[in-house]
Tab-separated table of C-alpha atoms in Angstrom:
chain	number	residue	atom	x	y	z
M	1	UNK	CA	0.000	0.000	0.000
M	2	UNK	CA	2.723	2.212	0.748
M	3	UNK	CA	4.261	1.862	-2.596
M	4	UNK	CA	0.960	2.736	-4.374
M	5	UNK	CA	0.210	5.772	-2.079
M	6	UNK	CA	3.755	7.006	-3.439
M	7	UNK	CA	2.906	6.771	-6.440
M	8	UNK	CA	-0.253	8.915	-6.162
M	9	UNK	CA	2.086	11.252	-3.864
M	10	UNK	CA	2.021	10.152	-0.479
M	11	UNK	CA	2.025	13.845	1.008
M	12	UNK	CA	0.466	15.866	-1.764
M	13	UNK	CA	-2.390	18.031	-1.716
M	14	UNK	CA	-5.054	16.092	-0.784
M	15	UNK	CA	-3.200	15.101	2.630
M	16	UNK	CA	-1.772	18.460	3.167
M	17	UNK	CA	-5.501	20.056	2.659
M	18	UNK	CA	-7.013	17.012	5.233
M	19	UNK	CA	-4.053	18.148	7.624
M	20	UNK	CA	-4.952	21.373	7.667
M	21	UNK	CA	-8.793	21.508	7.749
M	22	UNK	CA	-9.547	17.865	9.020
M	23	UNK	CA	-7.120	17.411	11.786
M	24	UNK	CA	-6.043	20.989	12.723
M	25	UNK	CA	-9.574	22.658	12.767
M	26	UNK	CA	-10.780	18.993	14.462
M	27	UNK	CA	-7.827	19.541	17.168
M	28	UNK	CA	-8.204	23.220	17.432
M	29	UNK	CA	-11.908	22.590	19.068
M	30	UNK	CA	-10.983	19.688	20.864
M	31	UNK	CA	-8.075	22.066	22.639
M	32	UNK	CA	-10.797	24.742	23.151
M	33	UNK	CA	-13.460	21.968	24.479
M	34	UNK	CA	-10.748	20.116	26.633
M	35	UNK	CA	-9.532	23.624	28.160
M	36	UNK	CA	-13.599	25.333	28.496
M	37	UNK	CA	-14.149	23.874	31.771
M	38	UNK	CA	-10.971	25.616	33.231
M	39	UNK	CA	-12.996	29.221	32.639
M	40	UNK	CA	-16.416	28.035	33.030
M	41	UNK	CA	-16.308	26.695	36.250
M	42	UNK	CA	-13.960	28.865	38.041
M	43	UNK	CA	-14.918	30.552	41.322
M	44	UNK	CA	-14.379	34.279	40.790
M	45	UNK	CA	-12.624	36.400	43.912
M	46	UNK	CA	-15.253	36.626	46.984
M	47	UNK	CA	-15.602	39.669	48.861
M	48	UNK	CA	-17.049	39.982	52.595
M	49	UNK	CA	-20.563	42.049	52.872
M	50	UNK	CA	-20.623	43.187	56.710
M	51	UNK	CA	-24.280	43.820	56.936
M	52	UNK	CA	-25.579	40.094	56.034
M	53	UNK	CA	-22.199	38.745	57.959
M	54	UNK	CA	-24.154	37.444	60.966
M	55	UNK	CA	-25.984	34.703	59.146
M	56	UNK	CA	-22.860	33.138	57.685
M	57	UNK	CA	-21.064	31.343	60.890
M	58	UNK	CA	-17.718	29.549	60.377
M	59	UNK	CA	-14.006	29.511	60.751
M	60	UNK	CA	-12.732	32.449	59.431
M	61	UNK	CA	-8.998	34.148	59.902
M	62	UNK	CA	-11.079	36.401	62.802
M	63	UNK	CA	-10.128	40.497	63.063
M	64	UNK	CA	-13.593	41.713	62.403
M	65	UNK	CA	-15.547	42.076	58.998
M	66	UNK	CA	-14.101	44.227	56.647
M	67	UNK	CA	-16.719	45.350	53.887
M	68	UNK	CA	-14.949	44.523	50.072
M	69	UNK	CA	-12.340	42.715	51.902
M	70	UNK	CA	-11.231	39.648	49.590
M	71	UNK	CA	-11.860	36.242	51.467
M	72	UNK	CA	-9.437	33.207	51.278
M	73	UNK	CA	-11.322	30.318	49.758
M	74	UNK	CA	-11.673	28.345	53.195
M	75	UNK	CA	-13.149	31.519	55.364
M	76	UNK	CA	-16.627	31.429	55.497
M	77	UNK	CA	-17.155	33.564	58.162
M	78	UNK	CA	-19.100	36.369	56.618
M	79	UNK	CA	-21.618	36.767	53.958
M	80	UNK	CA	-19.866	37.346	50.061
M	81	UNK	CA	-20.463	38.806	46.898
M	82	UNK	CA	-18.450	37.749	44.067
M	83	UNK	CA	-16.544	39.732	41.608
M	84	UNK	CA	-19.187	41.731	39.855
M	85	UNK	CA	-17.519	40.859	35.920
M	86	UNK	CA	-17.703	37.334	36.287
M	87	UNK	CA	-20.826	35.118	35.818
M	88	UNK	CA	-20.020	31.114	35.943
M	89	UNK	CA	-21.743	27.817	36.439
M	90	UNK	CA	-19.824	28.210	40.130
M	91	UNK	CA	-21.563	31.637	40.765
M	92	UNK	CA	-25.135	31.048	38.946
M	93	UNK	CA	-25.580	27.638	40.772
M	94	UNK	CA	-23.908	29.225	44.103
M	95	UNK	CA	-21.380	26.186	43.930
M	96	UNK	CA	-19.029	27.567	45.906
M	97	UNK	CA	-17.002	26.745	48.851
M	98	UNK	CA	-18.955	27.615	51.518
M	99	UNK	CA	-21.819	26.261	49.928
M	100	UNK	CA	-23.315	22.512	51.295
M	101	UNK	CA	-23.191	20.087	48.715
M	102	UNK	CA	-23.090	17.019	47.466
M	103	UNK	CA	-20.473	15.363	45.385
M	104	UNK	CA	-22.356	15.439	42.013
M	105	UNK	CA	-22.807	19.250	42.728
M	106	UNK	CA	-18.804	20.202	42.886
M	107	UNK	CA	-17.620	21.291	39.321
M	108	UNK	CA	-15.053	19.208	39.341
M	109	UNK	CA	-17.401	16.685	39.128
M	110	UNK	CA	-18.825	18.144	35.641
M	111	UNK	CA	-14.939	18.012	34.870
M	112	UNK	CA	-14.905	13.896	35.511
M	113	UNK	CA	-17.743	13.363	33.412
M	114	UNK	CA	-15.942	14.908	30.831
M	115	UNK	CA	-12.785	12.928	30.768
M	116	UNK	CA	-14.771	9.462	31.603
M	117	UNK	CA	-16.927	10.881	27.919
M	118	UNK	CA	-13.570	11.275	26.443
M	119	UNK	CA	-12.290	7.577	27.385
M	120	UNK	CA	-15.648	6.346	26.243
M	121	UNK	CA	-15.001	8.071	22.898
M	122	UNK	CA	-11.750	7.636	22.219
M	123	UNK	CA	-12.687	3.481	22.931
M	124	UNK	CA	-15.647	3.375	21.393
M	125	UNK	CA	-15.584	5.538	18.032
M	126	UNK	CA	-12.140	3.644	17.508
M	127	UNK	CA	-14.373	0.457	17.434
M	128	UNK	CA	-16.777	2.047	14.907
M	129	UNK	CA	-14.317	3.169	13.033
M	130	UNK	CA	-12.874	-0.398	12.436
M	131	UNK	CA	-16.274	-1.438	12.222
M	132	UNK	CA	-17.861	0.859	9.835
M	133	UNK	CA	-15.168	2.894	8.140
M	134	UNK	CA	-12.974	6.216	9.520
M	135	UNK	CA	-15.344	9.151	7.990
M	136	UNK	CA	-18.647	7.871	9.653
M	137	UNK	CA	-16.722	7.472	12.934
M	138	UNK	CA	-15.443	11.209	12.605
M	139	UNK	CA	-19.021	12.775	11.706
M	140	UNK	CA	-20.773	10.742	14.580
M	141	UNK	CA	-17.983	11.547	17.059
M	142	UNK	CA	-18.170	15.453	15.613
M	143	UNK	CA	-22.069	15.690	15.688
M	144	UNK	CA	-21.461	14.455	19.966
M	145	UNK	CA	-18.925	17.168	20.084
M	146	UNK	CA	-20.672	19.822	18.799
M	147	UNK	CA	-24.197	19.221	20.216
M	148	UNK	CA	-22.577	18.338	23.205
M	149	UNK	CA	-20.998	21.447	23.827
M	150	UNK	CA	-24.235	23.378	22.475
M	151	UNK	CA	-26.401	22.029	24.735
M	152	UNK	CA	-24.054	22.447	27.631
M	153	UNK	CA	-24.789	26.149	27.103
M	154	UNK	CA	-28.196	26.385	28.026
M	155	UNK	CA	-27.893	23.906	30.704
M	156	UNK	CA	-30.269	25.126	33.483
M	157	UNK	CA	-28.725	23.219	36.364
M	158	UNK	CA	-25.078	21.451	37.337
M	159	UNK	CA	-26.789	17.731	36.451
M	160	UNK	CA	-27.896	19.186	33.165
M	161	UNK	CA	-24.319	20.739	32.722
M	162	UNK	CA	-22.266	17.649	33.588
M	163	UNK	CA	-24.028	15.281	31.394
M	164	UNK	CA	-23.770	17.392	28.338
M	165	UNK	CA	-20.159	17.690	28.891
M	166	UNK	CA	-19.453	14.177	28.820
M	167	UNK	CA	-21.372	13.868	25.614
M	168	UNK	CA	-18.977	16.615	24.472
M	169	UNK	CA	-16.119	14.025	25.778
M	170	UNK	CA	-17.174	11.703	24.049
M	171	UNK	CA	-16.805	13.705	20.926
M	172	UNK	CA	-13.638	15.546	21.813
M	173	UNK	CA	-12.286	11.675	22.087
M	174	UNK	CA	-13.497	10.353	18.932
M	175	UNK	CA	-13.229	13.101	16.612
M	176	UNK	CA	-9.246	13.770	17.564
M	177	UNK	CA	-8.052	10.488	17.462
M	178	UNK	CA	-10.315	8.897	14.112
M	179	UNK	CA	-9.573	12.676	11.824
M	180	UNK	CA	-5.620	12.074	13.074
M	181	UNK	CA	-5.997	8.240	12.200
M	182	UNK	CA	-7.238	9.102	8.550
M	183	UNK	CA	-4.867	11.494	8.021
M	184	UNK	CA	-1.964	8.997	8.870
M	185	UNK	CA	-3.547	6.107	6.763
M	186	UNK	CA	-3.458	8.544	3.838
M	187	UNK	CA	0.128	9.737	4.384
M	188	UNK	CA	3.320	7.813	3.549
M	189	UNK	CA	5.374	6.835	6.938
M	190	UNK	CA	8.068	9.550	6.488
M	191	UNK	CA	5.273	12.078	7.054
M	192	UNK	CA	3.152	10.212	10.137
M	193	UNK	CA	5.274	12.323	12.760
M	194	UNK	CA	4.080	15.243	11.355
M	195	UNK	CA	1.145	14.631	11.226
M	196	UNK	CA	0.955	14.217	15.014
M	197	UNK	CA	3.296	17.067	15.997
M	198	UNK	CA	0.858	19.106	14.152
M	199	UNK	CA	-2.539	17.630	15.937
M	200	UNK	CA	-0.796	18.113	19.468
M	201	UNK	CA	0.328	21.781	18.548
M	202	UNK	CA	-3.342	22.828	17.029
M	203	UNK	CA	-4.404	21.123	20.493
M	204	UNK	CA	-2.417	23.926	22.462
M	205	UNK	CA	-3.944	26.594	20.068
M	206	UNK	CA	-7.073	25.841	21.096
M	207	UNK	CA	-6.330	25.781	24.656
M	208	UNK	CA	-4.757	29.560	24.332
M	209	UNK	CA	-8.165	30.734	22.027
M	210	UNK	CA	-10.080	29.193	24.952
M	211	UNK	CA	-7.457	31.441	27.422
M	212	UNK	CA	-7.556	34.621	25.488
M	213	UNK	CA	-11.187	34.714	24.262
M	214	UNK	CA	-12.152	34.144	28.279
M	215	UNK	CA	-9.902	37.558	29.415
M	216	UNK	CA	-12.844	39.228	27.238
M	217	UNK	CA	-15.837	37.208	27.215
M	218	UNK	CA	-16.485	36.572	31.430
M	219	UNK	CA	-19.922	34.940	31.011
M	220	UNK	CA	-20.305	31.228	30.926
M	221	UNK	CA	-22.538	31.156	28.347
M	222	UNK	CA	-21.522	33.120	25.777
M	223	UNK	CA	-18.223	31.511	26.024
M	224	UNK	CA	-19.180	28.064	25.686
M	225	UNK	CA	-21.453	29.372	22.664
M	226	UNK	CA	-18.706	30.825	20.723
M	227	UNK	CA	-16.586	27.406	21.115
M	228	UNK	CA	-19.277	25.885	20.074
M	229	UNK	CA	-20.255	27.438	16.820
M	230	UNK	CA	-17.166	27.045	14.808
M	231	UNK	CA	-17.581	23.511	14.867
M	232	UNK	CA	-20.540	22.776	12.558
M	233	UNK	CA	-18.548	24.056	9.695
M	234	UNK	CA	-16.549	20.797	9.527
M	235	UNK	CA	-19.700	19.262	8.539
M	236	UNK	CA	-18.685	20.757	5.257
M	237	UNK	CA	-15.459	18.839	4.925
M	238	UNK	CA	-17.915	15.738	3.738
M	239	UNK	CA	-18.274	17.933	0.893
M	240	UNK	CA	-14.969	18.679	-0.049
M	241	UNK	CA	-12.460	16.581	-2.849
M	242	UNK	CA	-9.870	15.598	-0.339
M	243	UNK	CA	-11.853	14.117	2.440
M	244	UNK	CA	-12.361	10.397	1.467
M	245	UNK	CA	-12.393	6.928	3.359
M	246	UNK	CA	-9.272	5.648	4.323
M	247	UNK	CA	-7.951	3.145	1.092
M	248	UNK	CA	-6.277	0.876	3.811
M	249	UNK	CA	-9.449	0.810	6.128
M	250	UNK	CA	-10.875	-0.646	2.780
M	251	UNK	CA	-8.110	-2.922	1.678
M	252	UNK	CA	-7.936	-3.994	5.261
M	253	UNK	CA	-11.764	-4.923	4.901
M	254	UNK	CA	-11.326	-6.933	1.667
M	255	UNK	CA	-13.026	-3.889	-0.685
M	256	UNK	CA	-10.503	-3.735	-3.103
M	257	UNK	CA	-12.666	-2.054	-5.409
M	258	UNK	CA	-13.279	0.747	-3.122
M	259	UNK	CA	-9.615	1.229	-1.899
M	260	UNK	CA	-8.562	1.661	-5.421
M	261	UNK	CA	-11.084	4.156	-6.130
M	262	UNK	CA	-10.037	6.124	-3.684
M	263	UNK	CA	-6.326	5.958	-4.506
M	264	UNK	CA	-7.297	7.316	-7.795
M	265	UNK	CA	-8.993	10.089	-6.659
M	266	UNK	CA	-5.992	10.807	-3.804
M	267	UNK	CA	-3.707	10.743	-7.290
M	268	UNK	CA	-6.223	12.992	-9.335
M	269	UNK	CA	-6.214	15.536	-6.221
M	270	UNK	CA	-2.515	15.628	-6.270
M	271	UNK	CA	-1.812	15.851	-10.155
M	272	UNK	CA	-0.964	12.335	-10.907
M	273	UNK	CA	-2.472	9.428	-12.609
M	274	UNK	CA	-1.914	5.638	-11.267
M	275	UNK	CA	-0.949	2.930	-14.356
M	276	UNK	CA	-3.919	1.086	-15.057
M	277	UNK	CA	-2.097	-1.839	-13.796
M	278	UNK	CA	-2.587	-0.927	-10.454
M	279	UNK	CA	-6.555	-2.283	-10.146
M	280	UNK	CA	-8.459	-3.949	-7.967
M	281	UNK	CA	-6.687	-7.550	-8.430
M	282	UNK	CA	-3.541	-6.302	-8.461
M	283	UNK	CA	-3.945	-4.600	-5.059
M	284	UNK	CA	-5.525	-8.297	-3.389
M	285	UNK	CA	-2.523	-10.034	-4.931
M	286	UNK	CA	-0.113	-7.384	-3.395
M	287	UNK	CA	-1.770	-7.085	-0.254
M	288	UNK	CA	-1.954	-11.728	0.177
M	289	UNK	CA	1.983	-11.545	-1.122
M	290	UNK	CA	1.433	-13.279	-4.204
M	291	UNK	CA	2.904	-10.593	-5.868
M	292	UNK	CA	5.648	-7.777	-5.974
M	293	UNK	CA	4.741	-4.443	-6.522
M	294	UNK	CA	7.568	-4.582	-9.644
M	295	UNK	CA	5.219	-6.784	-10.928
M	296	UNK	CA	2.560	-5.149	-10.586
M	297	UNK	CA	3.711	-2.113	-12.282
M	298	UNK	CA	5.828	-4.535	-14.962
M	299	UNK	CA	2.115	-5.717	-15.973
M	300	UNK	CA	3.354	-9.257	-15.226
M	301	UNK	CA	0.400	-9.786	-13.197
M	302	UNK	CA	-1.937	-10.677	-16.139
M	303	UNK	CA	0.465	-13.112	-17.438
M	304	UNK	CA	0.268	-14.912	-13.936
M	305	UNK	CA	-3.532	-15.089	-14.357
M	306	UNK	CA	-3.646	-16.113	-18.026
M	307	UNK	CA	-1.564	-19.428	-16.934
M	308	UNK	CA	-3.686	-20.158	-13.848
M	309	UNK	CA	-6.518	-20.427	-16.061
């Protein structure tokens, strides 16, 4: 396979398009997605309010109230506002410190249920991706990832919240590893490290967008819309010339037919032809042994087959 990917140009256009809009934009929102939670759930800077002080009752550092004072996370001594900028799922829910709750309440919680979504997804959509080629496995595990995440927006409580982020895990899982896997299966081996560099450094992009865009944006909501959004577009990649099933998922499935197809159109994207004795048989025979890929190209294939008969 390797040999025929060469000759359609192993790291032409067609992979350096996927690359760029398949796995970077993919890896760009799963950065964002992975890093959202750090923003959304963060517990803004408290400060005492004297006049309501006497129905909070605790273990505070002691010295008297001081009105606007800024409290350390563990005094609850005195009644708090937060910072007035900052709206969160911690401050909207009032799932703060010195609030009583439960363990499915804490947002860390909504945190776990996000990483147990992205083990199930990264498991899982690898299965279906064996099981019913790389492209379906990518859609599905983008459709989780995007819904997911939209959803999570108009959550109305922290139950609500946490089980629309591990849908979004579940995408975030699925959608890096089976666009990276495609990419790789179209590539030649001298280019498969790059290929991952480049998903792990679009990963830390995202993570800074996530960073920079939350400096500006300081209410849950509208942040978790706006890394939500840009990720319907890639439903448009299904569209495009260079996005097309992996040609060793299909030799690897017996579909011959298929994988050659697609070879042809990987060598029509990049500005080269295959010989027309690279088909369907041809590939089978290569892929069982039987055959050299000098033969292949030599045409001494047919002769084989003329003396079986």
């Amino acid at each position: 396979m390797d040999e025929i990917l060469e000759l359609a140009d192993s790291f032409g256009r067609s992979q350096k398009a996927f690359l760029t809009l398949g796995v970077g934009y993919t890896w760009l929102l799963v950065g964002a997605n992975t890093m959202l939670m750090l923003f959304v759930a963060l517990e803004p800077p408290r400060f005492a309010v004297c006049e309501n002080s006497a129905t909070y009752a605790g273990s505070g550092t002691g010295g008297g109230c001081v009105e606007g004072q800024v409290l350390e996370d563990n005094d609850c001594t005195y009644a708090y506002r937060y910072h007035d900028p900052m709206e969160t799922i911690t401050t909207e829910w009032h799932l703060g410190h010195c609030e009583n709750l439960n363990v499915l309440q804490e947002p860390e919680t909504a945190s776990s249920f996000y990483f147990a979504g992205f083990l199930l997804g990264v498991s899982s959509l690898g299965v279906i991706s064996d099981m019913a080629g790389r492209l379906l496995s990518l859609f599905v595990a983008i459709s989780f990832m995007n819904f997911g995440t939209l959803f999570s927006a108009f959550a109305h409580s922290i139950y609500s919240y946490s089980f629309c982020r591990f849908l979004t895990g579940i995408g975030t899982g699925g959608s890096g590893t089976t666009a990276l896997i495609l990419c790789l299966e179209m590539s030649g081996s001298h280019r498969r490290q790059l290929c991952t560099a480049f998903g792990g450094c679009i990963f830390a992009v995202g993570s800074c967008f996530v960073a920079v865009t939350a400096y500006f944006v300081t209410h849950w909501r509208t942040l978790t819309l706006i890394c939500s959004l840009p990720g319907f577009p890639l439903y448009f990649l299904a569209c495009a010339p260079f996005v097309v099933e992996s040609p060793r998922w299909f030799a690897s499935c017996g579909r011959t037919v298929e994988a050659i197809r697609v070879l042809r159109q990987i060598a029509k994207n990049n500005g080269r032809t295959l010989p027309d004795t690279v088909d369907p048989q041809a590939l089978a025979l290569l892929l069982s042994g039987r055959v050299t890929f000098d033969q292949v190209l030599a045409g001494h294939l047919h002769i084989k087959r003329g003396r079986g008969r």
